[in-house]
Tab-separated table of C-alpha atoms in Angstrom:
chain	number	residue	atom	x	y	z
N	128	UNK	CA	-41.219	-22.036	-4.018
N	129	UNK	CA	-42.337	-21.885	-0.439
N	130	UNK	CA	-44.518	-23.940	1.917
N	131	UNK	CA	-48.213	-23.799	2.385
N	132	UNK	CA	-49.409	-24.309	5.984
N	133	UNK	CA	-50.737	-27.725	6.861
N	134	UNK	CA	-49.155	-29.484	4.049
N	135	UNK	CA	-46.108	-31.776	3.963
N	136	UNK	CA	-42.974	-31.014	1.613
N	137	UNK	CA	-41.850	-33.630	-0.926
N	138	UNK	CA	-38.339	-34.748	-0.620
N	139	UNK	CA	-37.653	-32.866	-3.713
N	140	UNK	CA	-39.030	-29.671	-2.239
N	141	UNK	CA	-36.829	-30.078	0.810
N	142	UNK	CA	-33.731	-30.921	-1.259
N	143	UNK	CA	-34.314	-27.578	-3.403
N	144	UNK	CA	-34.997	-25.496	0.014
N	145	UNK	CA	-31.477	-26.714	1.276
N	146	UNK	CA	-29.691	-26.335	-2.032
N	147	UNK	CA	-30.822	-22.633	-2.176
N	148	UNK	CA	-30.085	-21.967	1.601
N	149	UNK	CA	-26.607	-23.187	0.916
N	150	UNK	CA	-26.239	-21.044	-2.305
N	151	UNK	CA	-27.383	-18.003	-0.224
N	152	UNK	CA	-24.787	-18.566	2.288
N	153	UNK	CA	-21.746	-19.554	0.099
N	154	UNK	CA	-22.736	-16.452	-1.863
N	155	UNK	CA	-22.477	-14.243	1.265
N	156	UNK	CA	-19.183	-15.804	2.417
N	157	UNK	CA	-17.544	-15.544	-0.948
N	158	UNK	CA	-18.546	-12.014	-1.430
N	159	UNK	CA	-17.064	-10.981	1.986
N	160	UNK	CA	-13.913	-12.815	1.098
N	161	UNK	CA	-13.666	-10.879	-2.204
N	162	UNK	CA	-14.166	-7.794	-0.730
N	163	UNK	CA	-11.581	-8.468	2.184
N	164	UNK	CA	-8.757	-9.511	-0.059
N	165	UNK	CA	-9.463	-6.646	-2.350
N	166	UNK	CA	-9.411	-3.939	0.223
N	167	UNK	CA	-5.612	-4.427	0.391
N	168	UNK	CA	-5.191	-3.314	-3.058
N	169	UNK	CA	-6.834	-0.019	-2.748
N	170	UNK	CA	-5.268	3.365	-2.430
N	171	UNK	CA	-5.825	5.640	0.510
N	172	UNK	CA	-8.376	7.828	-1.087
N	173	UNK	CA	-10.355	4.903	-2.358
N	174	UNK	CA	-10.235	3.024	0.788
N	175	UNK	CA	-11.715	6.036	2.392
N	176	UNK	CA	-14.628	6.254	-0.117
N	177	UNK	CA	-15.061	2.584	0.392
N	178	UNK	CA	-15.438	2.961	4.189
N	179	UNK	CA	-17.710	5.946	3.652
N	180	UNK	CA	-19.944	3.907	1.546
N	181	UNK	CA	-19.975	1.169	3.979
N	182	UNK	CA	-20.847	3.140	6.864
N	183	UNK	CA	-23.715	4.576	4.711
N	184	UNK	CA	-25.014	1.382	3.918
N	185	UNK	CA	-24.456	0.134	7.692
N	186	UNK	CA	-26.900	3.103	8.579
N	187	UNK	CA	-29.400	2.353	6.010
N	188	UNK	CA	-29.442	-1.372	7.388
N	189	UNK	CA	-29.675	-0.539	10.969
N	190	UNK	CA	-32.843	2.041	10.085
N	191	UNK	CA	-34.572	-0.793	8.228
N	192	UNK	CA	-33.992	-3.301	10.866
N	193	UNK	CA	-34.971	-0.862	13.590
N	194	UNK	CA	-38.158	-0.113	11.610
N	195	UNK	CA	-39.093	-3.503	11.430
N	196	UNK	CA	-38.596	-4.331	15.008
N	197	UNK	CA	-40.740	-1.303	15.990
N	198	UNK	CA	-43.703	-2.617	13.999
N	199	UNK	CA	-43.151	-6.035	15.578
N	200	UNK	CA	-43.282	-4.671	18.879
N	201	UNK	CA	-46.430	-2.532	17.929
N	202	UNK	CA	-48.089	-5.738	16.580
N	203	UNK	CA	-47.218	-7.333	20.163
N	204	UNK	CA	-48.370	-4.550	21.983
N	205	UNK	CA	-51.799	-4.643	20.166
N	206	UNK	CA	-52.238	-8.360	20.648
N	207	UNK	CA	-51.337	-7.972	24.502
N	208	UNK	CA	-54.169	-5.179	24.566
N	209	UNK	CA	-56.711	-7.414	22.861
N	210	UNK	CA	-55.913	-10.337	25.336
N	211	UNK	CA	-56.176	-7.609	28.414
N	212	UNK	CA	-59.374	-6.727	26.936
N	213	UNK	CA	-60.796	-10.235	26.676
N	214	UNK	CA	-59.987	-10.980	30.146
N	215	UNK	CA	-62.213	-8.049	31.126
């Protein structure tokens, strides 16, 4: 369910979107709390493996975000060049 540009959302659609956002937020919070409380139960070797997995996942996420930002930067630079060309 998404918005279409130029159209107004019904009250039902607004309520559905609010509920979806709240569920996503609650799911992330509960997942973090679950991981944080269960870290105390791990043995040292298991904890080391969990840390290694977390660092690997963090590197992947940083790479994805960095790639997205580079693409956005290139798009902005292209738009700026078009505007400069229009001025000339």
